[in-house]
Coordinates of C-alpha atoms in Angstrom, one line a residue:
Chain A
M219 CA 0.0 0.0 0.0
E220 CA 2.8 2.3 0.9
K221 CA 4.3 2.1 -2.5
Y222 CA 1.0 3.3 -4.1
L223 CA 1.0 6.3 -1.7
A224 CA 4.6 7.0 -2.7
M225 CA 3.5 6.9 -6.3
I226 CA 0.7 9.5 -5.7
R227 CA 3.3 11.7 -4.0
M228 CA 5.6 11.3 -6.9
R229 CA 2.9 12.5 -9.3
F230 CA 2.3 15.5 -7.0
L231 CA 6.0 16.4 -7.4
M232 CA 5.8 16.0 -11.2
M233 CA 2.7 18.2 -11.4
L234 CA 4.7 20.8 -9.5
A235 CA 7.6 20.4 -11.8
Y236 CA 5.4 21.2 -14.8
R237 CA 4.2 24.6 -13.6
T238 CA 3.4 26.0 -17.0
D239 CA 0.9 23.2 -17.6
Y240 CA -0.8 24.1 -14.4
Y241 CA -1.3 27.7 -15.3
T242 CA -2.4 27.1 -18.8
G243 CA -4.8 24.5 -17.5
I244 CA -6.5 27.1 -15.3
L245 CA -6.7 29.4 -18.3
I246 CA -8.2 26.8 -20.6
Y247 CA -10.8 25.7 -18.1
S248 CA -11.8 29.3 -17.4
I249 CA -12.3 30.0 -21.1
N250 CA -14.4 26.9 -21.5
I251 CA -16.6 27.7 -18.6
G252 CA -17.0 31.3 -19.7
A253 CA -17.8 30.3 -23.3
Y254 CA -20.4 27.7 -22.3
Y255 CA -21.9 30.2 -19.8
F256 CA -22.5 32.8 -22.6
L257 CA -23.6 30.1 -25.1
W258 CA -26.3 28.7 -22.7
N259 CA -27.4 32.2 -21.7
A260 CA -28.1 32.9 -25.4
I261 CA -29.9 29.6 -25.8
Y262 CA -32.1 30.2 -22.7
G263 CA -32.9 33.8 -23.7
E264 CA -36.2 34.5 -22.0
K265 CA -37.1 30.9 -21.2
S266 CA -37.0 30.1 -17.6
S267 CA -36.2 26.4 -18.0
I268 CA -35.4 23.8 -20.7
E269 CA -35.8 20.0 -20.2
G270 CA -36.3 20.6 -16.5
L271 CA -33.2 22.6 -15.9
S272 CA -33.4 26.3 -15.0
S273 CA -30.8 28.7 -16.5
M274 CA -29.2 29.0 -13.1
Q275 CA -29.0 25.2 -12.8
M276 CA -27.5 25.1 -16.2
T277 CA -24.7 27.6 -15.3
T278 CA -24.0 25.6 -12.2
Y279 CA -24.1 22.4 -14.3
V280 CA -21.5 23.7 -16.7
A281 CA -19.2 25.0 -14.0
V282 CA -19.3 21.9 -11.9
A283 CA -18.9 19.6 -14.9
W284 CA -15.7 21.3 -15.9
M285 CA -14.4 21.4 -12.3
A286 CA -15.2 17.7 -11.8
R287 CA -13.4 17.0 -15.1
A288 CA -10.2 18.4 -13.6
F289 CA -10.4 15.6 -11.0
Y290 CA -11.4 12.6 -13.1
F291 CA -9.5 13.5 -16.3
N292 CA -6.1 12.1 -16.9
N293 CA -3.8 11.1 -19.8
I294 CA -2.8 7.7 -18.6
D295 CA -4.0 6.2 -21.9
R296 CA -1.5 8.4 -23.8
E297 CA 1.2 7.7 -21.2
I298 CA 0.8 3.9 -21.6
A299 CA 0.9 4.4 -25.4
T300 CA 4.1 6.4 -25.2
E301 CA 5.7 4.0 -22.7
I302 CA 5.0 1.1 -25.0
K303 CA 6.0 2.9 -28.2
D304 CA 9.4 3.9 -26.9
G305 CA 9.9 0.7 -24.9
K306 CA 9.9 2.3 -21.5
V307 CA 7.4 -0.3 -20.4
A308 CA 10.3 -2.7 -19.9
I309 CA 11.4 -0.6 -16.9
E310 CA 7.9 -0.8 -15.5
M311 CA 7.9 -4.6 -15.8
I312 CA 11.1 -5.1 -13.8
R313 CA 9.5 -3.5 -10.7
P314 CA 7.6 -5.5 -8.1
Y315 CA 4.3 -3.8 -8.7
N316 CA 1.2 -4.1 -10.8
Y317 CA 1.6 -1.9 -13.8
L318 CA -2.1 -1.0 -14.2
G319 CA -2.4 -0.4 -10.5
M320 CA 0.5 2.0 -10.6
K321 CA -0.9 3.8 -13.6
T322 CA -4.2 4.2 -11.8
M323 CA -2.4 5.7 -8.8
Q324 CA -0.6 8.1 -11.0
G325 CA -3.9 9.2 -12.4
L326 CA -5.3 9.5 -8.8
G327 CA -2.2 11.6 -7.8
E328 CA -2.9 13.9 -10.7
G329 CA -6.6 14.1 -9.9
I330 CA -6.0 14.9 -6.2
F331 CA -3.5 17.5 -7.1
R332 CA -5.9 19.2 -9.5
F333 CA -8.8 18.8 -7.1
F334 CA -7.1 20.9 -4.4
F335 CA -5.1 23.3 -6.4
F336 CA -7.4 23.7 -9.3
S337 CA -11.0 22.7 -8.8
I338 CA -11.6 24.2 -5.4
P339 CA -10.0 27.6 -6.0
G340 CA -11.5 27.5 -9.5
M341 CA -14.9 26.8 -8.2
L342 CA -14.6 29.7 -5.7
L343 CA -13.5 32.0 -8.5
V344 CA -16.3 30.9 -10.8
A345 CA -18.9 31.3 -8.0
F346 CA -17.7 34.8 -7.6
I347 CA -18.0 35.8 -11.2
F348 CA -21.1 33.9 -12.5
P349 CA -24.4 33.4 -10.8
I350 CA -24.1 29.9 -9.4
E351 CA -26.2 28.0 -6.9
L352 CA -24.2 25.8 -4.6
P353 CA -26.0 23.0 -2.8
H354 CA -27.1 23.8 0.7
E355 CA -27.3 20.4 2.1
P356 CA -24.2 18.7 3.3
A357 CA -25.7 15.3 2.1
T358 CA -25.6 16.6 -1.5
W359 CA -22.0 17.4 -1.1
G360 CA -21.3 13.9 0.3
L361 CA -23.2 12.2 -2.5
F362 CA -21.5 14.3 -5.1
G363 CA -18.1 13.3 -3.6
I364 CA -19.0 9.6 -3.8
S365 CA -20.2 10.0 -7.3
L366 CA -17.1 11.9 -8.3
L367 CA -14.9 9.1 -7.1
F368 CA -16.9 6.6 -9.2
S369 CA -16.4 9.0 -12.2
F370 CA -12.7 8.8 -11.7
V371 CA -12.7 5.0 -11.6
I372 CA -14.9 4.7 -14.7
N373 CA -12.9 7.2 -16.7
T374 CA -9.6 5.7 -15.6
Q375 CA -10.8 2.2 -16.5
I376 CA -11.7 3.4 -20.0
N377 CA -8.3 5.1 -20.3
L378 CA -6.6 1.8 -19.2
L379 CA -8.6 -0.1 -21.8
T380 CA -7.6 2.4 -24.5
G381 CA -4.0 2.4 -23.3
I382 CA -3.7 -1.4 -23.4
T383 CA -4.8 -1.6 -27.0
T384 CA -1.4 -0.1 -27.8
F385 CA 0.0 -3.5 -26.9
F386 CA -1.8 -4.8 -30.0
L387 CA -1.9 -1.9 -32.3
Y388 CA 1.4 -0.2 -31.6
N389 CA 0.1 3.1 -32.8
N390 CA -3.3 4.1 -31.4
A391 CA -3.2 7.8 -31.4
G392 CA -6.4 8.0 -33.5
L393 CA -8.2 5.7 -31.1
I394 CA -7.2 7.8 -28.1
R395 CA -8.4 10.9 -29.8
A396 CA -11.7 9.3 -30.7
K397 CA -12.2 8.1 -27.1
R398 CA -11.7 11.6 -25.8
V399 CA -14.3 13.0 -28.1
I400 CA -16.7 10.2 -27.3
I401 CA -16.3 10.8 -23.6
D402 CA -16.7 14.6 -23.9
L403 CA -19.9 14.1 -25.9
F404 CA -21.6 11.1 -24.3
S405 CA -20.6 11.8 -20.7
G406 CA -22.7 14.9 -20.6
L407 CA -19.9 17.3 -20.3
L408 CA -20.8 19.4 -23.3
L409 CA -24.5 18.8 -23.2
P410 CA -26.6 17.3 -20.4
I411 CA -27.9 13.8 -21.4
S412 CA -31.5 15.0 -20.9
F413 CA -31.1 17.3 -23.9
Y414 CA -30.4 14.4 -26.3
P415 CA -33.3 12.8 -28.3
I416 CA -35.1 10.1 -26.4
W417 CA -33.8 7.3 -28.5
A418 CA -30.2 8.5 -27.9
Q419 CA -30.9 8.7 -24.2
E420 CA -32.1 5.1 -24.3
V421 CA -28.9 4.0 -25.9
M422 CA -26.7 5.9 -23.5
K423 CA -28.4 4.3 -20.6
Y424 CA -26.6 1.1 -21.5
L425 CA -23.2 2.8 -21.9
P426 CA -20.8 3.7 -19.1
F427 CA -20.1 7.2 -20.3
Q428 CA -22.8 9.1 -18.4
G429 CA -21.4 7.8 -15.2
I430 CA -18.3 10.0 -15.8
S431 CA -19.8 13.5 -15.9
Y432 CA -23.6 13.6 -16.1
V433 CA -24.3 11.8 -12.8
P434 CA -22.1 13.9 -10.5
S435 CA -23.1 17.1 -12.1
M436 CA -26.8 16.3 -11.9
I437 CA -26.4 15.5 -8.2
F438 CA -24.6 18.7 -7.6
T439 CA -27.2 20.8 -9.4
N440 CA -30.1 19.1 -7.5
G441 CA -31.4 17.8 -10.9
Y442 CA -32.1 14.3 -9.5
S443 CA -34.8 13.2 -7.0
S444 CA -33.4 11.1 -4.1
G445 CA -34.6 7.9 -5.7
E446 CA -32.8 8.8 -9.0
I447 CA -29.6 9.5 -7.1
G448 CA -29.6 6.0 -5.6
M449 CA -30.2 4.5 -9.0
A450 CA -27.5 6.6 -10.6
L451 CA -24.9 5.8 -8.0
L452 CA -25.7 2.1 -8.2
Q453 CA -25.3 2.2 -12.0
Q454 CA -21.9 3.9 -11.6
F455 CA -20.8 1.3 -9.1
I456 CA -21.9 -1.6 -11.4
W457 CA -20.0 -0.1 -14.3
C458 CA -16.9 0.1 -12.1
I459 CA -17.2 -3.6 -11.5
I460 CA -18.0 -4.6 -15.0
L461 CA -15.1 -2.7 -16.6
I462 CA -12.6 -4.7 -14.5
I463 CA -13.4 -7.8 -16.6
P464 CA -12.2 -6.6 -20.1
I465 CA -9.2 -4.8 -18.5
Q466 CA -8.0 -8.0 -16.8
L467 CA -8.6 -10.2 -19.9
L468 CA -6.9 -7.8 -22.2
W469 CA -4.0 -7.4 -19.8
I470 CA -3.4 -11.1 -19.6
V471 CA -3.2 -11.3 -23.4
A472 CA -1.2 -8.1 -23.7
K473 CA 1.5 -9.3 -21.4
K474 CA 2.1 -12.3 -23.7
Q475 CA 2.0 -10.1 -26.7
L476 CA 4.5 -7.6 -25.3
I477 CA 7.3 -6.7 -27.6
I478 CA 9.8 -4.2 -26.4
Q479 CA 10.4 -1.8 -29.2
G480 CA 13.7 -0.3 -29.8
G481 CA 16.2 -2.9 -28.6
Chain B
M215 CA 20.3 -23.8 -4.4
S216 CA 23.6 -22.8 -5.8
D217 CA 22.4 -21.8 -9.2
A218 CA 21.2 -18.3 -9.7
I219 CA 20.0 -18.9 -13.2
Q220 CA 19.0 -22.0 -15.0
V221 CA 18.0 -21.9 -18.6
K222 CA 16.8 -25.0 -20.5
Q223 CA 16.0 -25.1 -24.2
L224 CA 14.9 -21.5 -24.1
R225 CA 13.4 -20.2 -27.3
K226 CA 11.8 -16.9 -28.3
E227 CA 10.2 -16.4 -31.6
F228 CA 8.9 -13.1 -33.0
K229 CA 6.3 -12.7 -35.7
S230 CA 7.4 -10.1 -38.1
A231 CA 5.3 -8.7 -40.9
S232 CA 7.0 -8.4 -44.2
S233 CA 5.6 -5.8 -46.5
R234 CA 4.9 -6.6 -50.2
S235 CA 6.6 -4.3 -52.6
G236 CA 4.9 -1.6 -54.7
L237 CA 1.6 0.2 -54.5
K238 CA -0.3 -3.0 -55.4
G239 CA 1.5 -4.8 -52.7
A240 CA 0.7 -2.1 -50.1
F241 CA -3.0 -2.4 -50.9
R242 CA -2.8 -6.2 -50.6
D243 CA -1.1 -5.6 -47.2
L244 CA -4.2 -3.8 -46.1
L245 CA -6.2 -7.0 -46.3
T246 CA -3.8 -9.8 -45.6
R247 CA -0.3 -9.5 -44.3
N248 CA 2.6 -11.9 -44.8
Y249 CA 4.1 -13.0 -41.5
K250 CA 7.5 -14.5 -41.0
I251 CA 8.4 -16.3 -37.8
V252 CA 11.9 -15.3 -36.7
P253 CA 13.6 -17.0 -33.8
A254 CA 15.5 -14.5 -31.8
V255 CA 16.7 -17.0 -29.3
N256 CA 17.1 -20.5 -30.5
D257 CA 17.0 -23.3 -27.9
I258 CA 19.8 -22.2 -25.6
N259 CA 20.9 -23.8 -22.3
F260 CA 23.1 -22.5 -19.6
T261 CA 23.4 -22.1 -15.9
V262 CA 24.9 -19.4 -13.8
K263 CA 26.1 -20.1 -10.3
K264 CA 25.6 -17.8 -7.4
G265 CA 28.3 -15.2 -7.1
E266 CA 29.5 -15.6 -10.7
M267 CA 30.1 -12.7 -13.0
V268 CA 29.3 -13.7 -16.5
A269 CA 29.6 -11.7 -19.7
Y270 CA 26.9 -12.3 -22.3
I271 CA 28.2 -11.1 -25.6
G272 CA 27.4 -11.2 -29.2
E273 CA 26.9 -9.0 -32.2
N274 CA 24.0 -6.6 -32.5
G275 CA 20.8 -8.6 -33.0
A276 CA 22.3 -11.8 -31.7
G277 CA 19.6 -12.2 -29.1
K278 CA 21.3 -10.9 -26.0
S279 CA 18.7 -8.3 -25.0
T280 CA 15.9 -10.7 -25.8
T281 CA 17.4 -13.3 -23.4
I282 CA 17.9 -10.6 -20.7
K283 CA 14.3 -9.6 -21.1
M284 CA 13.1 -13.2 -20.7
L285 CA 15.4 -13.7 -17.7
T286 CA 14.0 -10.5 -16.0
G287 CA 10.4 -11.6 -16.6
I288 CA 9.5 -8.9 -19.1
L289 CA 9.0 -11.2 -22.1
E290 CA 7.4 -14.6 -22.0
P291 CA 9.4 -17.3 -23.7
T292 CA 7.9 -19.2 -26.7
A293 CA 9.3 -22.4 -25.3
G294 CA 11.7 -23.7 -22.7
E295 CA 12.2 -23.3 -19.0
I296 CA 13.8 -20.5 -17.0
T297 CA 14.4 -20.6 -13.3
V298 CA 16.0 -17.6 -11.8
N299 CA 16.5 -17.3 -8.1
G300 CA 14.2 -20.4 -7.8
M301 CA 11.3 -18.7 -9.6
N302 CA 9.7 -18.5 -13.0
P303 CA 10.4 -14.9 -13.9
H304 CA 7.3 -14.2 -16.1
R305 CA 4.7 -16.1 -14.1
E306 CA 5.8 -14.9 -10.7
R307 CA 6.8 -11.5 -11.9
E308 CA 5.9 -9.3 -9.0
K309 CA 7.5 -11.5 -6.4
F310 CA 10.5 -12.3 -8.6
T311 CA 11.4 -8.7 -9.5
Q312 CA 11.9 -8.1 -5.8
T313 CA 15.1 -10.2 -6.0
I314 CA 16.8 -8.7 -9.0
G315 CA 18.3 -5.4 -10.0
V316 CA 18.4 -4.3 -13.6
V317 CA 20.2 -1.6 -15.5
F318 CA 19.4 -1.0 -19.1
G319 CA 22.1 1.2 -20.5
Q320 CA 19.8 2.6 -23.1
R321 CA 16.9 3.5 -20.9
S322 CA 16.5 5.4 -17.7
Q323 CA 14.6 4.1 -14.7
L324 CA 14.8 7.4 -13.0
W325 CA 12.1 10.0 -13.2
W326 CA 13.3 12.6 -15.7
D327 CA 12.0 15.8 -14.3
I328 CA 12.5 15.1 -10.6
A329 CA 15.4 15.1 -8.3
V330 CA 17.3 11.8 -8.1
Q331 CA 16.7 11.4 -4.4
E332 CA 12.9 11.4 -5.0
S333 CA 13.3 8.5 -7.4
F334 CA 15.4 6.7 -4.8
R335 CA 12.7 7.4 -2.2
L336 CA 10.0 6.0 -4.4
L337 CA 12.0 2.9 -5.3
K338 CA 12.8 2.4 -1.6
K339 CA 9.0 2.2 -0.9
V340 CA 8.4 0.0 -4.0
Y341 CA 11.0 -2.5 -2.9
K342 CA 9.9 -2.2 0.8
V343 CA 13.3 -1.4 2.0
T344 CA 13.4 -0.3 5.7
D345 CA 15.2 2.9 6.7
E346 CA 17.8 0.9 8.5
Q347 CA 18.7 -1.3 5.5
Y348 CA 18.6 1.7 3.2
N349 CA 21.0 3.8 5.3
D350 CA 23.3 1.0 5.9
H351 CA 23.6 -0.1 2.3
M352 CA 22.9 3.0 0.2
E353 CA 25.2 5.3 2.2
H354 CA 28.1 3.1 1.1
V355 CA 26.8 2.9 -2.5
I356 CA 26.4 6.6 -2.8
K357 CA 29.8 7.2 -1.4
T358 CA 31.6 4.7 -3.7
L359 CA 29.8 5.9 -6.8
D360 CA 30.4 9.5 -5.7
I361 CA 26.8 10.6 -6.4
G362 CA 26.1 12.4 -3.2
P363 CA 26.2 15.9 -4.8
L364 CA 23.9 14.8 -7.6
L365 CA 21.0 13.6 -5.4
D366 CA 19.1 16.9 -5.4
K367 CA 19.4 17.6 -9.1
P368 CA 16.7 16.6 -11.6
V369 CA 17.8 13.8 -13.8
R370 CA 17.5 15.8 -17.0
K371 CA 20.4 18.0 -15.8
L372 CA 22.8 15.1 -15.3
S373 CA 25.5 14.1 -17.8
L374 CA 25.4 10.6 -19.1
G375 CA 28.1 9.4 -16.8
Q376 CA 26.5 11.0 -13.8
R377 CA 23.1 9.5 -14.8
M378 CA 24.5 6.1 -15.3
R379 CA 26.1 6.0 -11.8
C380 CA 22.7 7.0 -10.4
E381 CA 21.0 4.3 -12.5
L382 CA 23.3 1.8 -11.0
A383 CA 22.6 3.0 -7.5
A384 CA 18.9 2.8 -8.2
A385 CA 19.1 -0.8 -9.3
L386 CA 20.9 -1.6 -6.0
I387 CA 18.5 0.0 -3.6
H388 CA 17.1 -3.3 -2.4
N389 CA 20.5 -5.0 -2.5
P390 CA 19.5 -7.7 -4.9
P391 CA 21.4 -11.0 -5.0
L392 CA 21.3 -10.9 -8.8
L393 CA 22.1 -8.0 -11.1
F394 CA 21.4 -7.8 -14.8
L395 CA 23.3 -5.1 -16.7
D396 CA 22.4 -4.5 -20.3
E397 CA 25.2 -2.5 -21.8
P398 CA 25.9 -0.5 -18.6
T399 CA 29.0 1.3 -19.9
I400 CA 27.6 2.3 -23.3
G401 CA 28.8 5.8 -24.3
L402 CA 30.7 6.5 -21.1
D403 CA 34.2 7.9 -20.8
V404 CA 37.1 5.9 -19.5
L405 CA 37.1 7.2 -16.0
V406 CA 33.4 6.5 -15.4
K407 CA 33.8 3.1 -16.9
L408 CA 36.7 2.3 -14.5
K409 CA 34.7 3.5 -11.6
I410 CA 31.7 1.4 -12.5
R411 CA 33.9 -1.7 -13.0
E412 CA 35.5 -1.2 -9.7
F413 CA 32.3 -0.8 -8.0
L414 CA 30.8 -3.9 -9.5
K415 CA 33.8 -5.9 -8.4
E416 CA 33.4 -4.6 -4.9
I417 CA 29.7 -5.5 -4.5
N418 CA 30.4 -8.9 -6.0
E419 CA 33.0 -9.5 -3.3
K420 CA 31.1 -7.9 -0.5
Y421 CA 27.6 -9.4 -1.1
N422 CA 28.4 -12.3 -3.4
T423 CA 26.1 -10.7 -6.0
T424 CA 25.7 -12.6 -9.2
I425 CA 26.1 -10.4 -12.2
L426 CA 25.2 -11.1 -15.8
L427 CA 26.2 -8.4 -18.1
T428 CA 25.9 -7.8 -21.8
T429 CA 28.4 -5.4 -23.4
H430 CA 30.2 -4.5 -26.5
D431 CA 33.1 -3.2 -24.5
L432 CA 35.5 -6.0 -24.2
G433 CA 37.4 -4.1 -21.5
D434 CA 34.4 -4.6 -19.3
I435 CA 34.7 -8.3 -19.7
E436 CA 38.4 -8.5 -19.2
A437 CA 38.1 -6.4 -16.0
L438 CA 35.2 -8.3 -14.5
C439 CA 34.3 -11.7 -15.9
E440 CA 35.9 -15.0 -15.8
R441 CA 33.3 -16.6 -17.8
V442 CA 31.9 -15.7 -21.2
I443 CA 28.8 -16.8 -23.0
M444 CA 28.9 -15.9 -26.7
L445 CA 25.8 -15.8 -28.8
D446 CA 25.4 -15.7 -32.5
E447 CA 22.1 -15.7 -34.3
G448 CA 20.3 -16.9 -31.3
K449 CA 22.6 -19.8 -30.5
I450 CA 25.3 -20.1 -27.9
I451 CA 28.6 -20.6 -29.7
Y452 CA 30.9 -20.4 -26.8
D453 CA 30.4 -20.9 -23.1
G454 CA 33.5 -21.1 -20.9
E455 CA 36.4 -19.3 -19.4
L456 CA 37.7 -16.1 -20.8
Q457 CA 41.2 -17.5 -20.5
S458 CA 40.7 -20.6 -22.6
L459 CA 39.0 -18.5 -25.2
K460 CA 42.2 -16.5 -25.3
D461 CA 44.4 -19.5 -25.3
N462 CA 42.6 -21.2 -28.2
W463 CA 42.3 -18.2 -30.4
A464 CA 45.4 -16.3 -29.6
E465 CA 47.8 -19.0 -30.8
E466 CA 50.0 -16.7 -32.8
K467 CA 52.2 -14.0 -31.5
Q468 CA 53.0 -11.0 -33.6
I469 CA 56.5 -9.4 -33.3
H470 CA 56.9 -6.0 -35.0
F471 CA 60.4 -5.0 -36.1
Q472 CA 61.5 -1.6 -37.3
F473 CA 65.0 -1.3 -38.8
I474 CA 67.4 1.6 -39.1
E475 CA 68.5 0.7 -42.5
Q476 CA 66.5 -0.4 -45.5
V477 CA 65.9 -4.1 -45.4
A478 CA 64.3 -6.2 -48.2
L479 CA 61.6 -8.8 -47.4
H480 CA 63.6 -11.7 -48.9
E481 CA 66.5 -10.8 -46.5
V482 CA 64.4 -11.3 -43.4
Q483 CA 62.8 -14.4 -44.9
S484 CA 66.1 -16.0 -45.5
L485 CA 67.1 -15.8 -41.8
P486 CA 68.4 -19.1 -40.7
L487 CA 65.7 -20.5 -38.3
P488 CA 64.8 -24.1 -37.5
F489 CA 61.0 -23.3 -37.6
D490 CA 58.5 -21.5 -39.8
V491 CA 58.0 -17.8 -39.5
N492 CA 55.5 -15.9 -41.5
W493 CA 56.8 -12.5 -42.5
V494 CA 54.5 -9.6 -43.4
C495 CA 55.8 -6.3 -44.6
D496 CA 54.0 -3.1 -43.7
E497 CA 55.5 -0.7 -46.2
K498 CA 53.9 2.4 -44.9
S499 CA 55.6 2.4 -41.5
Q500 CA 58.6 0.3 -42.7
T501 CA 57.7 -2.4 -40.3
Y502 CA 58.2 -6.1 -40.6
I503 CA 55.8 -8.3 -38.8
A504 CA 56.8 -11.8 -37.9
L505 CA 53.9 -14.2 -37.1
L506 CA 54.9 -17.4 -35.3
K507 CA 53.5 -20.0 -33.0
E508 CA 54.1 -19.4 -29.4
E509 CA 56.2 -22.5 -28.5
S510 CA 59.3 -23.0 -26.3
D511 CA 62.0 -20.5 -27.0
H512 CA 61.0 -19.6 -30.6
I513 CA 60.5 -16.0 -29.8
S514 CA 64.0 -15.6 -28.3
Q515 CA 65.6 -17.5 -31.2
L516 CA 63.8 -15.3 -33.6
V517 CA 64.8 -12.1 -31.8
S518 CA 68.4 -13.1 -31.4
A519 CA 68.6 -14.0 -35.1
V520 CA 67.2 -10.7 -36.2
V521 CA 69.3 -8.7 -33.8
A522 CA 72.5 -10.5 -35.1
H523 CA 71.8 -9.6 -38.7
F524 CA 70.1 -6.2 -38.7
K525 CA 70.2 -2.9 -36.8
I526 CA 67.0 -2.5 -35.0
K527 CA 65.2 0.7 -34.3
D528 CA 62.2 -0.6 -32.5
I529 CA 60.7 -4.0 -31.5
K530 CA 57.2 -4.7 -30.2
I531 CA 55.7 -8.0 -29.1
H532 CA 52.0 -8.0 -29.6
E533 CA 49.5 -10.3 -28.0
T534 CA 46.2 -10.9 -29.8
S535 CA 43.7 -8.7 -28.0
I536 CA 40.2 -9.9 -27.0
E537 CA 38.8 -7.6 -29.6
E538 CA 40.7 -9.4 -32.3
I539 CA 39.7 -12.8 -31.0
V540 CA 36.0 -11.9 -30.9
R541 CA 36.2 -10.3 -34.3
N542 CA 37.7 -13.6 -35.6
I543 CA 35.0 -15.6 -34.0
Y544 CA 32.2 -13.4 -35.3
E545 CA 33.6 -13.6 -38.8
E546 CA 33.9 -17.4 -38.7
G547 CA 30.6 -17.9 -36.8
T548 CA 31.9 -20.9 -34.7
V549 CA 34.3 -21.5 -31.9

């Protein structure tokens, strides 16, 4: 266990070493939130609510969705791909730890770092500039926290899956990019799921993506009834479990397939 | 258990896609590809005893690194059996890697943007080394390798020689009984090479650490290893003592003569000697080279005969170097 904590700490140090990334990250997220705020304002116009979300809820939704993204988002799929492409994975395999477990911990280290030094100050800043309604009940905050943890797990699992495909494809930059667009679109980051056509919503119910962004954001904006919250959390939890299976299967095959490139 | 490494009928095959030629061929490759199965390591057997220092040599692409990668549990063998430290490296990878240290000369295992000591700290946790063990062992390692002043610098700011010494220290954090070194001295200057060799000798004596190293630098081998395993095209072509390799291949001695006055080749060839001497003339430097078998007092007879007939400016006795032996073997492909 201690080694995993040490890895989280290491990632913290790395995030601090890349200061420019940190500052540009803040800038990019602020621009995104601002842009979506004005876009949604224009769409709402005089209307008080669309698809059951008020304009105020919508602004909150956008802000919290992006701040949550700072926590669950990571690039470990790309990291795995690079490590395989330049053969660095050999170094990882000579250490007494589980490679995927360590990658997850690195993602978590990154997430925790951004949560404290990015999301929280960012949220305060956004709450200051834009009209946002923060939840009043502590329970909502708690449920949001749990849901956010599940988002991290689901997103990381999907990243691991994408990353492992490098073992077979050797160059999967296109796949990684496609995955990113799919997640942004189907997770409810850009558009709440309830805004999609009914048939699309039906399809998305059977996909893990809405567990990444839509569920925690809806909890935060009080868009769910308490029964719906329970169902949504359960669904997230089930996806966390289900996704373990393909990862483990692929991993077993991948280890046999492994070719160390470049000598 | 006195064997650190046991390898039986080890084989690794790679499937490599061969591209068809031309545009038409490229389109056909989209649908079906031709695969060739290439054996990188071809049914090899060897054992390494505990505490031995063994050089594993061969040309580029002979299968050295592939073997190391199988021995360290990174790659799964196609066929054959490996037992290292009493374990199957690939199947019991996580437990197994606790007992080995690895240095890949071409790759870094330190974190690029972070101070060296942070990498050490993480590895200490990864290998579950206690503070006591760490202080006891690493203090010495850091002192011998002279890396104390480098510890607070990020790895990217180190020179290659500095980095390689840190890499070596990183591989030894858990004081493993078995050390794999894949070209540890590649690209290093003579001083760093010497330091690393000395250090390896020392830990071998102190902890009875088994060391398997691959290298192209034959100086490494001469300084460290008594035993050599030579690989060619995935097969072992020599496994034995370095000394007997030298004895078998370095049968001939070369004696270089330089004369003060002009001497013709037929003059030296007609020297009265009771055995065969092969004379070669190097016109550029006005040097005559005598090649002869190293037997009884042939050398002294030759020298005295030459000295009696000609005025000598310079004389050199040249023993065949390891480089030449290895080059000969590579060229002929057998021992």
